[in-house]
Short mmCIF file of C-alpha atoms and ligand atoms in Angstrom, two decimals:
data_model
loop_
_atom_site.label_atom_id
_atom_site.label_comp_id
_atom_site.label_asym_id
_atom_site.label_seq_id
_atom_site.Cartn_x
_atom_site.Cartn_y
_atom_site.Cartn_z
CA MET W 12 8.84 55.42 84.58
CA ASN W 13 10.41 58.49 86.16
CA TRP W 14 9.89 58.37 89.93
CA GLU W 15 11.07 61.96 90.45
CA GLU W 16 8.35 64.59 90.44
CA THR W 17 8.92 67.41 87.95
CA PRO W 18 8.95 71.02 89.30
CA ASP W 19 5.58 71.51 87.57
CA GLU W 20 4.12 68.49 89.35
CA ARG W 21 5.46 69.76 92.68
CA ASP W 22 3.85 73.16 92.08
CA PHE W 23 0.61 71.42 91.21
CA ARG W 24 0.75 69.44 94.47
CA HIS W 25 1.05 72.74 96.40
CA GLU W 26 -1.82 74.23 94.42
CA VAL W 27 -4.08 71.29 95.34
CA ARG W 28 -3.12 71.52 99.02
CA ALA W 29 -3.91 75.24 99.07
CA PHE W 30 -7.22 74.65 97.30
CA ALA W 31 -8.33 71.98 99.79
CA ARG W 32 -7.36 74.24 102.71
CA GLU W 33 -9.08 77.32 101.35
CA ARG W 34 -12.15 75.97 99.58
CA PHE W 35 -13.36 73.07 101.69
CA PRO W 36 -16.64 74.34 103.15
CA VAL W 37 -16.52 75.36 106.79
CA GLY W 38 -18.85 73.11 108.77
CA TYR W 39 -18.71 70.13 106.39
CA GLY W 40 -16.84 67.85 108.78
CA PRO W 41 -16.67 64.07 109.01
CA ASP W 42 -19.87 62.63 110.42
CA PRO W 43 -18.99 61.01 113.78
CA GLU W 44 -21.90 58.61 113.35
CA ALA W 45 -21.03 57.57 109.79
CA GLU W 46 -19.80 54.03 109.31
CA HIS W 47 -16.43 53.78 107.66
CA SER W 48 -16.81 53.64 103.92
CA LEU W 49 -16.11 50.37 102.16
CA GLU W 50 -14.90 52.08 99.00
CA PRO W 51 -11.14 52.61 98.75
CA GLU W 52 -11.37 56.13 97.31
CA ASP W 53 -13.63 57.39 100.09
CA VAL W 54 -12.40 59.26 103.11
CA TRP W 55 -13.57 57.92 106.46
CA GLY W 56 -16.43 59.83 108.02
CA TYR W 57 -17.82 61.11 104.71
CA ASP W 58 -20.30 59.55 102.33
CA TRP W 59 -20.63 62.18 99.64
CA PRO W 60 -23.53 60.62 97.65
CA ALA W 61 -25.52 60.31 100.89
CA ASP W 62 -24.39 63.72 102.22
CA ARG W 63 -25.60 65.38 99.02
CA LEU W 64 -29.13 64.20 99.82
CA SER W 65 -28.84 64.40 103.61
CA ARG W 66 -31.82 65.52 105.67
CA ASP W 67 -29.43 67.70 107.66
CA PRO W 68 -29.44 71.02 105.74
CA ALA W 69 -25.88 71.93 106.85
CA ARG W 70 -24.50 68.60 105.68
CA ARG W 71 -26.39 68.79 102.39
CA ALA W 72 -25.18 72.35 101.78
CA GLY W 73 -21.59 71.36 102.62
CA ALA W 74 -21.61 68.44 100.18
CA ARG W 75 -23.04 70.59 97.40
CA ALA W 76 -20.72 73.53 98.04
CA TRP W 77 -17.71 71.21 97.93
CA ALA W 78 -18.89 69.75 94.61
CA ALA W 79 -19.38 73.27 93.21
CA ALA W 80 -15.89 74.34 94.31
CA LEU W 81 -14.27 71.32 92.66
CA ALA W 82 -16.42 71.71 89.53
CA GLU W 83 -15.18 75.28 89.03
CA ARG W 84 -11.75 73.82 88.27
CA GLY W 85 -12.93 70.67 86.54
CA TRP W 86 -11.56 68.67 89.47
CA ILE W 87 -14.51 66.32 89.98
CA ALA W 88 -13.43 64.62 86.75
CA PRO W 89 -9.88 65.93 86.44
CA GLY W 90 -8.75 63.67 83.60
CA TRP W 91 -11.66 64.38 81.25
CA PRO W 92 -11.45 66.87 78.39
CA VAL W 93 -12.39 70.45 79.33
CA GLU W 94 -15.34 70.46 76.88
CA TYR W 95 -17.18 67.92 79.09
CA GLY W 96 -16.43 69.70 82.36
CA GLY W 97 -13.09 68.06 83.17
CA ALA W 98 -9.70 69.70 83.55
CA GLY W 99 -7.77 67.74 80.89
CA LEU W 100 -5.16 66.71 83.47
CA SER W 101 -2.61 63.99 82.75
CA ALA W 102 -3.00 60.69 84.62
CA MET W 103 -0.04 61.63 86.84
CA ARG W 104 -1.55 64.99 87.79
CA GLU W 105 -4.87 63.30 88.48
CA PHE W 106 -2.99 60.89 90.75
CA ILE W 107 -1.39 63.82 92.61
CA LEU W 108 -4.75 65.57 92.91
CA ARG W 109 -6.48 62.51 94.39
CA GLU W 110 -3.54 61.82 96.70
CA GLU W 111 -3.53 65.36 98.10
CA MET W 112 -7.29 65.37 98.54
CA MET W 113 -7.02 62.18 100.59
CA ARG W 114 -4.15 63.62 102.62
CA ALA W 115 -6.30 66.67 103.32
CA GLY W 116 -9.07 64.32 104.53
CA VAL W 117 -11.71 65.73 102.16
CA PRO W 118 -14.21 63.49 100.35
CA THR W 119 -14.15 62.36 96.73
CA VAL W 120 -17.11 63.71 94.77
CA ASN W 121 -19.02 61.54 92.30
CA GLY W 122 -16.34 58.84 92.26
CA ILE W 123 -18.30 56.17 90.39
CA GLY W 124 -19.51 58.55 87.68
CA ALA W 125 -16.20 60.36 87.32
CA MET W 126 -13.79 57.43 87.60
CA LEU W 127 -15.75 54.56 86.04
CA LEU W 128 -18.55 55.69 83.79
CA GLY W 129 -16.91 58.86 82.40
CA PRO W 130 -13.76 57.19 81.00
CA THR W 131 -15.96 54.39 79.63
CA LEU W 132 -18.23 56.84 77.77
CA LEU W 133 -15.19 58.72 76.49
CA GLU W 134 -13.90 55.44 75.06
CA TYR W 135 -17.13 53.74 73.90
CA GLY W 136 -20.02 56.24 74.14
CA THR W 137 -21.64 58.22 71.33
CA GLU W 138 -21.18 61.97 71.12
CA GLU W 139 -24.84 62.37 72.18
CA GLN W 140 -24.29 60.21 75.26
CA ARG W 141 -21.18 62.15 76.26
CA ALA W 142 -22.94 65.48 75.82
CA ALA W 143 -26.01 64.27 77.74
CA HIS W 144 -24.26 62.70 80.73
CA LEU W 145 -20.71 63.91 81.28
CA PRO W 146 -21.33 67.58 82.19
CA GLY W 147 -23.84 66.61 84.91
CA ILE W 148 -21.30 64.30 86.52
CA ALA W 149 -18.53 66.89 86.27
CA ARG W 150 -20.74 69.47 88.03
CA GLY W 151 -21.63 67.03 90.80
CA GLU W 152 -25.30 67.19 89.86
CA THR W 153 -25.98 63.64 88.70
CA THR W 154 -24.70 60.58 90.53
CA TRP W 155 -24.31 57.05 89.18
CA ALA W 156 -24.15 53.49 90.44
CA GLN W 157 -22.64 50.39 88.81
CA GLY W 158 -25.17 47.57 88.37
CA PHE W 159 -23.10 44.60 87.23
CA SER W 160 -23.30 41.95 90.00
CA GLU W 161 -26.34 39.72 90.44
CA PRO W 162 -27.26 37.10 93.05
CA GLY W 163 -25.88 34.37 90.73
CA ALA W 164 -23.24 36.42 88.93
CA GLY W 165 -20.28 37.94 90.79
CA SER W 166 -16.89 36.57 89.78
CA ASP W 167 -18.65 34.72 87.00
CA LEU W 168 -20.21 37.95 85.81
CA ALA W 169 -20.84 36.60 82.33
CA SER W 170 -23.55 34.31 83.69
CA LEU W 171 -25.78 37.31 84.48
CA ARG W 172 -29.50 36.83 83.85
CA THR W 173 -31.09 40.27 83.82
CA ARG W 174 -32.78 40.33 80.40
CA ALA W 175 -33.38 43.09 77.88
CA VAL W 176 -35.62 42.46 74.87
CA CYS W 177 -36.71 44.73 72.10
CA ALA W 178 -39.96 46.37 73.29
CA GLY W 179 -41.56 45.90 69.86
CA PRO W 180 -40.97 46.74 66.22
CA GLY W 181 -40.16 50.44 65.82
CA SER W 182 -40.38 51.10 69.59
CA GLY W 183 -36.76 52.25 69.85
CA SER W 184 -36.50 50.79 73.34
CA TYR W 185 -35.65 47.71 75.35
CA LEU W 186 -37.71 46.16 78.14
CA VAL W 187 -35.50 45.19 81.06
CA ASN W 188 -36.36 42.56 83.71
CA GLY W 189 -34.17 41.09 86.43
CA GLN W 190 -32.20 41.83 89.59
CA LYS W 191 -28.86 43.33 90.57
CA VAL W 192 -27.22 43.17 93.99
CA TRP W 193 -24.38 44.80 96.02
CA THR W 194 -24.75 48.00 94.01
CA SER W 195 -22.79 50.57 96.02
CA SER W 196 -24.73 53.76 96.83
CA ALA W 197 -27.54 52.81 94.40
CA GLN W 198 -30.11 54.28 96.77
CA TYR W 199 -28.60 57.75 96.16
CA ALA W 200 -28.04 57.39 92.42
CA ASP W 201 -29.85 59.29 89.68
CA TRP W 202 -28.63 56.91 86.98
CA LEU W 203 -27.38 53.32 86.73
CA PHE W 204 -25.03 51.68 84.25
CA VAL W 205 -26.07 48.09 83.92
CA LEU W 206 -25.17 44.89 82.09
CA VAL W 207 -28.08 42.97 80.59
CA ARG W 208 -28.44 39.80 78.54
CA THR W 209 -29.73 40.51 75.05
CA ASP W 210 -28.94 37.18 73.37
CA PRO W 211 -29.56 34.13 75.57
CA GLU W 212 -28.52 31.78 72.75
CA ALA W 213 -25.03 33.26 72.25
CA PRO W 214 -21.95 32.09 74.22
CA LYS W 215 -22.31 33.80 77.58
CA HIS W 216 -19.76 36.62 77.05
CA LYS W 217 -21.19 37.46 73.65
CA GLY W 218 -24.84 38.08 74.44
CA ILE W 219 -24.43 40.96 76.90
CA THR W 220 -25.24 44.65 76.39
CA PHE W 221 -24.27 47.76 78.40
CA LEU W 222 -27.19 50.11 79.15
CA LEU W 223 -27.62 53.46 80.90
CA ILE W 224 -30.83 53.42 82.95
CA ASP W 225 -32.53 56.38 84.60
CA ALA W 226 -33.00 55.27 88.22
CA SER W 227 -36.37 57.04 88.38
CA SER W 228 -37.80 55.02 85.44
CA PRO W 229 -41.10 53.25 86.19
CA GLY W 230 -40.39 49.63 87.18
CA VAL W 231 -37.06 50.31 88.92
CA ALA W 232 -37.10 49.41 92.65
CA ILE W 233 -33.98 50.05 94.75
CA ARG W 234 -33.77 48.53 98.24
CA PRO W 235 -30.81 49.22 100.53
CA VAL W 236 -29.01 46.09 101.80
CA GLN W 237 -27.85 46.12 105.41
CA ASP W 238 -24.40 44.86 106.35
CA MET W 239 -23.43 43.11 109.61
CA ARG W 240 -23.00 46.36 111.52
CA GLY W 241 -26.33 47.79 110.40
CA ALA W 242 -24.98 50.19 107.77
CA THR W 243 -26.39 50.22 104.23
CA PRO W 244 -23.50 50.96 101.85
CA PHE W 245 -25.12 49.10 98.97
CA ALA W 246 -28.52 48.10 97.59
CA GLU W 247 -30.30 45.54 95.48
CA ILE W 248 -32.16 46.67 92.37
CA PHE W 249 -35.19 45.10 90.74
CA PHE W 250 -36.19 45.81 87.13
CA ASP W 251 -39.78 45.06 86.24
CA ASP W 252 -40.56 45.81 82.57
CA VAL W 253 -38.38 48.90 82.60
CA SER W 254 -38.37 50.72 79.28
CA VAL W 255 -34.90 51.90 78.22
CA PRO W 256 -34.31 53.81 74.95
CA VAL W 257 -31.97 52.07 72.52
CA ALA W 258 -30.11 55.39 72.43
CA ASN W 259 -28.97 54.54 76.00
CA ARG W 260 -26.98 51.54 74.80
CA VAL W 261 -23.20 51.98 75.06
CA GLY W 262 -21.39 50.14 72.26
CA ALA W 263 -23.06 47.63 69.98
CA GLU W 264 -25.78 45.20 71.07
CA ASN W 265 -24.21 41.99 72.49
CA GLN W 266 -20.80 43.69 72.79
CA GLY W 267 -21.33 45.03 76.32
CA TRP W 268 -18.82 42.64 77.88
CA TYR W 269 -15.92 44.51 76.31
CA VAL W 270 -17.31 47.86 77.42
CA ALA W 271 -17.72 46.50 80.97
CA MET W 272 -14.15 45.18 81.06
CA ALA W 273 -12.89 48.68 80.26
CA ALA W 274 -15.02 50.10 83.10
CA LEU W 275 -13.63 47.51 85.55
CA GLY W 276 -10.09 48.37 84.49
CA PHE W 277 -10.71 52.01 85.39
CA GLU W 278 -12.14 50.91 88.75
CA ARG W 279 -8.85 49.17 89.60
CA ALA W 280 -6.66 52.05 88.51
CA GLY W 281 -7.26 54.48 91.39
CA ILE W 282 -4.78 55.41 94.11
CA GLY W 283 -6.99 53.34 96.37
CA ALA W 284 -6.73 53.39 100.08
CA THR W 285 -2.96 53.93 100.39
CA VAL W 286 -3.15 57.35 101.97
CA LYS W 287 -6.01 56.31 104.24
CA PHE W 288 -3.93 53.36 105.48
CA GLU W 289 -0.83 55.48 106.01
CA GLN W 290 -2.86 57.81 108.17
CA VAL W 291 -4.30 55.01 110.30
CA LEU W 292 -0.86 53.42 110.79
CA SER W 293 0.62 56.78 111.87
CA ARG W 294 -2.24 57.17 114.32
CA LEU W 295 -1.53 53.69 115.68
CA VAL W 296 2.13 54.54 116.25
CA GLY W 297 1.19 57.86 117.89
CA CYS W 298 -1.29 56.07 120.09
CA LEU W 299 1.18 53.39 121.18
CA ARG W 300 3.65 56.11 122.11
CA SER W 301 1.14 58.25 123.96
CA GLU W 302 0.40 55.78 126.77
CA LYS W 303 -3.03 57.36 127.01
CA GLU W 304 -5.12 54.88 125.08
CA PRO W 305 -6.82 52.10 126.99
CA GLY W 306 -5.25 48.67 126.69
CA CYS W 307 -2.19 48.29 124.49
CA PRO W 308 -0.95 44.96 125.76
CA GLY W 309 1.41 44.37 122.87
CA ARG W 310 2.90 47.85 122.86
CA ASP W 311 6.49 46.96 123.63
CA THR W 312 6.88 43.63 121.99
CA ALA W 313 9.50 43.21 119.34
CA VAL W 314 6.98 41.27 117.26
CA LEU W 315 4.61 44.23 117.11
CA ARG W 316 7.39 46.68 116.27
CA HIS W 317 8.61 44.41 113.51
CA GLU W 318 5.10 44.06 112.17
CA ILE W 319 4.46 47.81 112.13
CA ALA W 320 7.74 48.38 110.26
CA GLN W 321 6.70 45.70 107.78
CA ARG W 322 3.35 47.44 107.20
CA TYR W 323 5.15 50.76 106.54
CA ILE W 324 7.30 49.08 103.90
CA GLU W 325 4.22 47.51 102.32
CA LEU W 326 2.42 50.86 102.28
CA ARG W 327 5.30 52.42 100.36
CA THR W 328 5.18 49.47 97.96
CA GLN W 329 1.45 50.01 97.52
CA TYR W 330 1.97 53.71 96.90
CA ASN W 331 4.56 52.96 94.23
CA LEU W 332 2.32 50.37 92.59
CA ALA W 333 -0.49 52.93 92.36
CA ARG W 334 1.92 55.51 90.97
CA HIS W 335 3.23 53.04 88.44
CA THR W 336 -0.36 52.28 87.35
CA ALA W 337 -0.93 56.02 86.84
CA SER W 338 2.21 56.28 84.74
CA GLN W 339 1.10 53.30 82.61
CA LEU W 340 -2.26 54.96 82.16
CA GLU W 341 -0.52 58.13 81.06
CA ALA W 342 1.60 56.21 78.58
CA VAL W 343 -1.07 54.03 76.95
CA GLY W 344 -4.41 55.61 77.88
CA ILE W 345 -6.07 52.52 79.38
CA PRO W 346 -5.11 50.62 82.55
CA GLY W 347 -3.45 47.24 82.02
CA HIS W 348 -2.91 44.27 84.32
CA GLU W 349 -0.80 46.60 86.54
CA ALA W 350 -4.11 47.90 87.92
CA SER W 351 -4.94 44.35 89.07
CA VAL W 352 -1.51 44.01 90.73
CA SER W 353 -2.14 47.25 92.60
CA GLN W 354 -5.67 46.29 93.62
CA LEU W 355 -4.64 42.80 94.77
CA PHE W 356 -1.71 44.03 96.83
CA GLY W 357 -3.85 46.80 98.36
CA ALA W 358 -6.71 44.46 99.31
CA GLU W 359 -4.39 41.97 101.04
CA LEU W 360 -2.48 44.78 102.74
CA HIS W 361 -5.81 46.05 104.07
CA GLN W 362 -6.31 42.69 105.80
CA ARG W 363 -2.75 42.53 107.16
CA LEU W 364 -3.03 46.07 108.50
CA ALA W 365 -6.31 45.25 110.22
CA ARG W 366 -4.65 42.25 111.89
CA THR W 367 -1.71 44.40 113.06
CA GLY W 368 -4.16 46.77 114.74
CA ALA W 369 -5.93 43.86 116.36
CA LYS W 370 -2.61 42.59 117.75
CA ALA W 371 -1.67 46.02 119.07
CA PHE W 372 -4.85 46.39 121.07
CA GLY W 373 -5.47 42.77 121.94
CA PRO W 374 -8.98 42.18 123.27
CA TYR W 375 -9.69 45.94 123.21
CA ALA W 376 -9.52 45.77 119.41
CA GLN W 377 -12.90 44.05 119.50
CA LEU W 378 -14.68 47.00 121.09
CA TRP W 379 -17.16 48.14 118.52
CA GLN W 380 -18.55 51.31 120.06
CA ARG W 381 -16.35 54.30 119.48
CA ASP W 382 -16.63 55.58 123.05
CA GLY W 383 -13.93 53.98 125.15
CA ALA W 384 -12.45 51.87 122.35
CA PRO W 385 -8.84 52.54 121.32
CA MET W 386 -8.59 54.88 118.32
CA GLU W 387 -12.40 55.26 118.38
CA ALA W 388 -12.71 51.63 117.30
CA ALA W 389 -10.92 52.38 114.01
CA PHE W 390 -9.39 48.91 113.91
CA ALA W 391 -12.60 47.11 114.83
CA HIS W 392 -14.21 48.82 111.82
CA MET W 393 -11.16 48.23 109.66
CA ARG W 394 -11.28 44.51 110.38
CA PHE W 395 -14.86 44.53 109.25
CA ASP W 396 -14.07 46.46 106.05
CA ALA W 397 -11.09 44.22 105.34
CA VAL W 398 -13.36 41.26 104.69
CA ALA W 399 -14.99 43.10 101.79
CA ALA W 400 -11.63 44.42 100.52
CA THR W 401 -10.73 41.13 98.87
CA LEU W 402 -14.16 40.93 97.16
CA LEU W 403 -15.24 44.34 95.91
CA GLY W 404 -13.99 45.36 92.48
CA GLY W 405 -13.16 41.70 91.74
CA THR W 406 -11.95 39.08 94.20
CA THR W 407 -8.27 38.36 94.81
CA GLU W 408 -8.59 35.05 92.96
CA ILE W 409 -9.96 36.84 89.92
CA GLN W 410 -7.20 39.50 90.06
CA ARG W 411 -4.65 36.68 90.16
CA ARG W 412 -6.21 35.18 87.05
CA VAL W 413 -5.99 38.55 85.25
CA ILE W 414 -2.33 38.92 86.25
CA ALA W 415 -1.55 35.34 85.22
CA THR W 416 -3.28 35.39 81.86
CA ARG W 417 -2.96 39.03 80.72
CA GLY W 418 0.21 40.02 82.56
CA LEU W 419 2.28 36.82 82.51
CA LYS W 420 0.56 35.41 79.39
CA LEU W 421 0.06 32.04 81.07
CA PRO W 422 -2.54 29.76 79.48
CA LYS W 423 -6.10 29.95 80.79
CA SER W 424 -7.06 27.03 83.01
C1 LIG K 26 -18.48 46.34 99.56
C2 LIG K 26 -18.88 45.85 98.21
C3 LIG K 26 -19.28 46.73 97.24
C4 LIG K 26 -19.66 46.27 95.98
N1 LIG K 26 -20.11 47.19 95.05
C5 LIG K 26 -20.54 46.74 93.86
C6 LIG K 26 -21.07 47.67 92.90
O1 LIG K 26 -21.14 48.87 93.14
N2 LIG K 26 -21.52 47.19 91.72
C7 LIG K 26 -21.46 45.85 91.42
O2 LIG K 26 -21.86 45.50 90.29
N3 LIG K 26 -20.98 44.95 92.30
C8 LIG K 26 -20.52 45.36 93.52
N4 LIG K 26 -20.03 44.45 94.43
C9 LIG K 26 -20.04 43.02 94.11
C10 LIG K 26 -18.66 42.48 93.80
O3 LIG K 26 -18.24 42.86 92.51
C11 LIG K 26 -18.75 40.96 93.97
O4 LIG K 26 -18.93 40.72 95.36
C12 LIG K 26 -17.52 40.24 93.48
O5 LIG K 26 -17.40 40.33 92.10
C13 LIG K 26 -17.51 38.75 93.92
O6 LIG K 26 -18.70 38.13 93.55
P1 LIG K 26 -19.57 37.26 94.60
O7 LIG K 26 -19.78 38.12 95.83
O8 LIG K 26 -20.76 36.75 93.87
O9 LIG K 26 -18.63 36.09 95.04
P2 LIG K 26 -18.34 34.75 94.20
O10 LIG K 26 -18.03 35.11 92.79
O11 LIG K 26 -19.45 33.79 94.45
O12 LIG K 26 -17.03 34.24 94.87
C14 LIG K 26 -17.01 33.53 96.11
C15 LIG K 26 -15.58 33.01 96.32
O13 LIG K 26 -15.23 32.07 95.29
C16 LIG K 26 -14.04 32.50 94.62
N5 LIG K 26 -14.12 32.22 93.18
C17 LIG K 26 -15.16 32.45 92.35
N6 LIG K 26 -14.85 32.11 91.08
C18 LIG K 26 -13.56 31.69 91.10
C19 LIG K 26 -12.67 31.20 90.10
N7 LIG K 26 -13.03 31.12 88.83
N8 LIG K 26 -11.41 30.83 90.48
C20 LIG K 26 -11.03 30.92 91.77
N9 LIG K 26 -11.86 31.36 92.77
C21 LIG K 26 -13.09 31.74 92.44
C22 LIG K 26 -14.01 33.99 94.83
O14 LIG K 26 -12.70 34.52 94.67
C23 LIG K 26 -14.53 34.13 96.25
O15 LIG K 26 -13.52 33.89 97.19
C24 LIG K 26 -19.62 44.90 95.68
C25 LIG K 26 -19.19 43.99 96.66
C26 LIG K 26 -18.81 44.44 97.90
C27 LIG K 26 -18.37 43.43 98.94
#
């Protein structure tokens, strides 16, 4: 790949910066009470799906105005064709756009719909499905959640048990029963894309179907799940005789596994948290230099300095991995095992960075409340998030298997 930015790409970068400066709604600031997001593409202090439905009218208006501003340019779903509300940008321009938005500290809008479901429908959906669902996502009007994981099916996703059966001869619909868990932002979603078992007799990968389910359908119950700190970034979903039109099936019956694998590939292809991490490391260095923060027992040790330098090098590596993934995507249209390399490196870097912060602040790093804690407890929260980093979007062990078998072509164990 060419690592040099073209003059056009540089101009585009400036255009995005100017847009974020000029169009981000006044008054839509980070919520000081919000828990740090667990999703790599999210900017700390914002939770756009929740903000869009917030009880605070100013917050709600800010989230909607930001979505409308981005939608004007097709920048909620920048890589999609213009006819569906996208901007038809190349993967590299999309990368630049997302990078600059993160540098500007403004939230991603409709990430799950735009980055996961949209590309999947463009690849596997029918024309009717694209026309029905893509424009709403691109305008920031309909939000989606990804219902794959179940209590007994995470890494071993193919053992999922949520069932869909034909509702009766000529009914044109399925009846869905079962449970999903860890579904990020499901409590704010209008629609769900879900994997269901349609043939219990078939080998487990072969009897699965990919369905689009209206979250307001009778029989759907969504209950937020609380994490250790009391936040509710995800939910569990129960399906009790939920009727889903056959027209909402993506791909053929029993072929949903292959559709889902494409969706997971898109999930791993983002720029991820690189920019977010760079910002937190710069803040750490600024803070250690300032002498104003409470308790920096390790501030002058050679070990800490060495470790911070190491993290900077790793962040540049992570940035280049994400850029390389974007260039692969541009070249071949779908993300390959490079996306797993990028995700794996990023997740482990997240944990190393959290440990560096903990070393810098010693016992103060454990202060949980923002008042009085160094860097408003950013590292306490980061250490918490870092646990999930090596799980969400596929665990590190699973990423290693993808790299080994698809990237290095090693035999499956
Ligand atoms: C913050 C967060 C957000 C999430 N959001 C969503 C979402 O929006 N939608 C969704 O569908 N899911 C979501 N998930 C679920 C996520 O995809 C699963 O947590 C993940 O796939 C791991 O599954 P599990 O939790 O069941 O762990 P398990 O699969 O039970 O794994 C437990 C441990 O065993 C290891 N292990 C398992 N199998 C193997 C193997 N074959 N070889 C080696 N080691 C193995 C794992 O690596 C892990 O360390 C989210 C999870 C988190 C933490």
